[in-house]
PDB file of C-alpha atoms in Angstrom:
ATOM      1  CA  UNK A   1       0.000   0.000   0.000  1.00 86.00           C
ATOM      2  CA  UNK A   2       2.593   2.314   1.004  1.00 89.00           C
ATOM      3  CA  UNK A   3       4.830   1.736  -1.772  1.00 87.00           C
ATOM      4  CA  UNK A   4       2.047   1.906  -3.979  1.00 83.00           C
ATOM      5  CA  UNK A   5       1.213   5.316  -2.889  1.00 85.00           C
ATOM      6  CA  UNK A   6       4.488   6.879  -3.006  1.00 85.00           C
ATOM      7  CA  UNK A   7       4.342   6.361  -6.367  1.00 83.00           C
ATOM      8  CA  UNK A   8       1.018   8.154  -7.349  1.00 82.00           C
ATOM      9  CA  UNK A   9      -1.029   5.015  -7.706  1.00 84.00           C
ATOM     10  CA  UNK A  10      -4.273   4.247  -6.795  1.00 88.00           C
ATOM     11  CA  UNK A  11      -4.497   1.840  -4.307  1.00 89.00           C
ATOM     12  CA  UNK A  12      -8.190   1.167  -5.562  1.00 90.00           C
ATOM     13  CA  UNK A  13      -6.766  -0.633  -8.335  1.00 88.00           C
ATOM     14  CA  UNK A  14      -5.079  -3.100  -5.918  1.00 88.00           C
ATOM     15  CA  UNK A  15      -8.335  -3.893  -4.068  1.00 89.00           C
ATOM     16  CA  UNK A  16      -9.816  -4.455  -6.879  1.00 88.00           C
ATOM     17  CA  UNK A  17      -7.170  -6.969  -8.663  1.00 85.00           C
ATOM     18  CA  UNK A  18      -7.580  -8.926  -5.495  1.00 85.00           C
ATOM     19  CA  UNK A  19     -11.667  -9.127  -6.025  1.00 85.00           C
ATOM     20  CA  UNK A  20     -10.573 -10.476  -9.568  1.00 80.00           C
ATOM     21  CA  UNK A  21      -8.297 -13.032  -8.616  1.00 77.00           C
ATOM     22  CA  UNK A  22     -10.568 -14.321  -6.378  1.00 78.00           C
ATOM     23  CA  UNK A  23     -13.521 -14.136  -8.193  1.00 76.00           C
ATOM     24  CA  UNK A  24     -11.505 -16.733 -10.536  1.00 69.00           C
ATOM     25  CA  UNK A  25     -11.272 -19.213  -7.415  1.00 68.00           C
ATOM     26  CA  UNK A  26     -14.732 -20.357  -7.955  1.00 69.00           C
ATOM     27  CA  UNK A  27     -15.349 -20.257  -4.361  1.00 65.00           C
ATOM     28  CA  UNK A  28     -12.511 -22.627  -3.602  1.00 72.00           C
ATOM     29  CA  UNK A  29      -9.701 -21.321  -0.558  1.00 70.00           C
ATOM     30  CA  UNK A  30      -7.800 -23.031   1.448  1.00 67.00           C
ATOM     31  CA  UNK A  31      -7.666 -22.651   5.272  1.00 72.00           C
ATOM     32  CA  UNK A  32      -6.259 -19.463   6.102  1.00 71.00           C
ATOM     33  CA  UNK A  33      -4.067 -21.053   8.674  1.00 71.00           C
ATOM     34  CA  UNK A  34      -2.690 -23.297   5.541  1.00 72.00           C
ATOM     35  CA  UNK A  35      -2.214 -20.675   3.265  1.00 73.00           C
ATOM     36  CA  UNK A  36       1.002 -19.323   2.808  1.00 78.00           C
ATOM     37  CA  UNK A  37      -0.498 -15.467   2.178  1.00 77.00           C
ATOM     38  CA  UNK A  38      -3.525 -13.540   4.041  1.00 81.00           C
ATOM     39  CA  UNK A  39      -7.565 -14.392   2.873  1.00 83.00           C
ATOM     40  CA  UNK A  40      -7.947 -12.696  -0.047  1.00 84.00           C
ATOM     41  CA  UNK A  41     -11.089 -10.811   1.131  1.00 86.00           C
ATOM     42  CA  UNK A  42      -9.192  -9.671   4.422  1.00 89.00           C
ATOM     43  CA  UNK A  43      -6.819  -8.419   2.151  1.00 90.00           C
ATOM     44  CA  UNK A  44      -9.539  -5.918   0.555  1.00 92.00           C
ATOM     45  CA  UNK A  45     -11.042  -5.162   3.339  1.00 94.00           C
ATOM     46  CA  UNK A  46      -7.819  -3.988   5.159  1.00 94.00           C
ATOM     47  CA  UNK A  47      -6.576  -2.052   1.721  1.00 93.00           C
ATOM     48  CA  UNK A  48     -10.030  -0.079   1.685  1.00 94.00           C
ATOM     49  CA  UNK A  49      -9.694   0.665   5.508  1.00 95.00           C
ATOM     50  CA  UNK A  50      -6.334   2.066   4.597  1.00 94.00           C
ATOM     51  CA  UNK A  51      -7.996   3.834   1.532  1.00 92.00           C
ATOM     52  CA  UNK A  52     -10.875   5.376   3.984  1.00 93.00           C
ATOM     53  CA  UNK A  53      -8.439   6.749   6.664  1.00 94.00           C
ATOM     54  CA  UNK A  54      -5.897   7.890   4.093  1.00 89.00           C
ATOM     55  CA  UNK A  55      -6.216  12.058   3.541  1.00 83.00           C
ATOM     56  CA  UNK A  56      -4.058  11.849   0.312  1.00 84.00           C
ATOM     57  CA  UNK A  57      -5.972  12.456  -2.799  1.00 85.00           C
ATOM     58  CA  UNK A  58      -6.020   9.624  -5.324  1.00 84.00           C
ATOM     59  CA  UNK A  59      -5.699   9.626  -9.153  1.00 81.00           C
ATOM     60  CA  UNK A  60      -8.313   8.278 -11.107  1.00 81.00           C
ATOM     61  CA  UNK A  61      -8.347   4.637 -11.944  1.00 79.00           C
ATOM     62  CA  UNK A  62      -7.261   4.064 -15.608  1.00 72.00           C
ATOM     63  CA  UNK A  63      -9.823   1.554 -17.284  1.00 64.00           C
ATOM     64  CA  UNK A  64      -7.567  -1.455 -19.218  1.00 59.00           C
ATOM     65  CA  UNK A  65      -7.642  -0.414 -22.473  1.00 57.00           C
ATOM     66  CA  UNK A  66      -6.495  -3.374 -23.953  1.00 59.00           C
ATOM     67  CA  UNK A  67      -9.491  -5.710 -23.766  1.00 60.00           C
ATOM     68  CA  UNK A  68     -11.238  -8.417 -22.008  1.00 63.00           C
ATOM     69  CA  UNK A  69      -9.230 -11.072 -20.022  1.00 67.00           C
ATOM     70  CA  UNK A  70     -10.874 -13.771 -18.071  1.00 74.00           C
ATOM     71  CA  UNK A  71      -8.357 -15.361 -15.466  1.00 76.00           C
ATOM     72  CA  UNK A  72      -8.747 -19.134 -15.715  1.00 78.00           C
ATOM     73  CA  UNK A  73      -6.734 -21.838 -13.835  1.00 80.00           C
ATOM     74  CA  UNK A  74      -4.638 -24.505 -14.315  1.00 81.00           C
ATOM     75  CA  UNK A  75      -4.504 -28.105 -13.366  1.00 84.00           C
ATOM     76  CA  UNK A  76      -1.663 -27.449 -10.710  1.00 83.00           C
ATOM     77  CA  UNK A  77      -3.968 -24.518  -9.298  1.00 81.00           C
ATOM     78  CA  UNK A  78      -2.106 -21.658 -10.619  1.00 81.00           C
ATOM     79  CA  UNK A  79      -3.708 -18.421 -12.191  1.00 77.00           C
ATOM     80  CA  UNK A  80      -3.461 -18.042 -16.193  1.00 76.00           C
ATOM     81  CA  UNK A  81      -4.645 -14.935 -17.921  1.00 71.00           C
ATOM     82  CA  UNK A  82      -6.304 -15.718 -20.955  1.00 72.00           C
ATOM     83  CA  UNK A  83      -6.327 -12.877 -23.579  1.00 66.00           C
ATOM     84  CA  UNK A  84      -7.361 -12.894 -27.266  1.00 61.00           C
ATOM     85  CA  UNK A  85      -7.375 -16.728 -27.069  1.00 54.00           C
ATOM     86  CA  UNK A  86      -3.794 -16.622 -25.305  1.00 52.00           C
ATOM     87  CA  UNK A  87      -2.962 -17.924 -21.741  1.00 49.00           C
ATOM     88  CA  UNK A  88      -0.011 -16.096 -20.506  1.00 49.00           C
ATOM     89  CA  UNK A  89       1.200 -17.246 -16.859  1.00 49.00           C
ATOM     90  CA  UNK A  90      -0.141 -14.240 -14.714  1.00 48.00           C
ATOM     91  CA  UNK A  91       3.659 -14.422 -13.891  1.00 46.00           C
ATOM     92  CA  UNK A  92       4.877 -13.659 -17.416  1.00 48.00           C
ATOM     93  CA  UNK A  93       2.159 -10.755 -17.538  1.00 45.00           C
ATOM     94  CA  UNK A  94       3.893  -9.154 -14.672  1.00 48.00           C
ATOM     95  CA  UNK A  95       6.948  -9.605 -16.135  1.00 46.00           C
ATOM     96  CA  UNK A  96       8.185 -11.491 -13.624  1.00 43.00           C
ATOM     97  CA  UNK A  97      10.073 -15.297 -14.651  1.00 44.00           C
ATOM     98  CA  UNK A  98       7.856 -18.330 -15.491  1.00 43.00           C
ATOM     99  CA  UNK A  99       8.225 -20.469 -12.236  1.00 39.00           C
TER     100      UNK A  99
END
């Protein structure tokens, strides 16, 4: 959050990438006690908090201007982006190495 707005984003836009990602889980989450990261919904809840109580004056949120994606997963259980047909690793998207 912080990082994010040092840099003149708006934090918005992580809340709602979270409320994507686990709108692609189809309901399925493992224990939060098992997972390795926080719920995902705790995580949006505690970014708008931070939003609410924050005095600093957002930018508007940018709509994607380069078309629909659906997020669809994989047989291991691991997020895919599918674009135009394409399936990028959500890894790769980021620009971050395949794992």
């Amino acid at each position: 959050y912080d990082m994010m707005v040092q840099a003149k984003f708006n934090p918005e836009g992580m809340a709602r990438t979270f409320e994507v990602l686990s709108a692609g889980n189809n309901g399925k989450k493992p224990d939060e006690f098992l997972s390795t990261h926080p719920d995902t919904d705790k995580r949006v809840k505690a970014i708008r908090d931070r939003i609410a109580k924050d005095k600093t004056k957002f930018p508007a949120l940018k709509p994607r201007t380069s078309g629909p994606a659906e997020i669809v997963w994989n047989d291991a259980g691991w997020p895919l982006l599918k674009r135009g047909g394409r399936t990028p690793a959500l890894a790769q998207w980021f620009g971050s190495p395949a794992l």
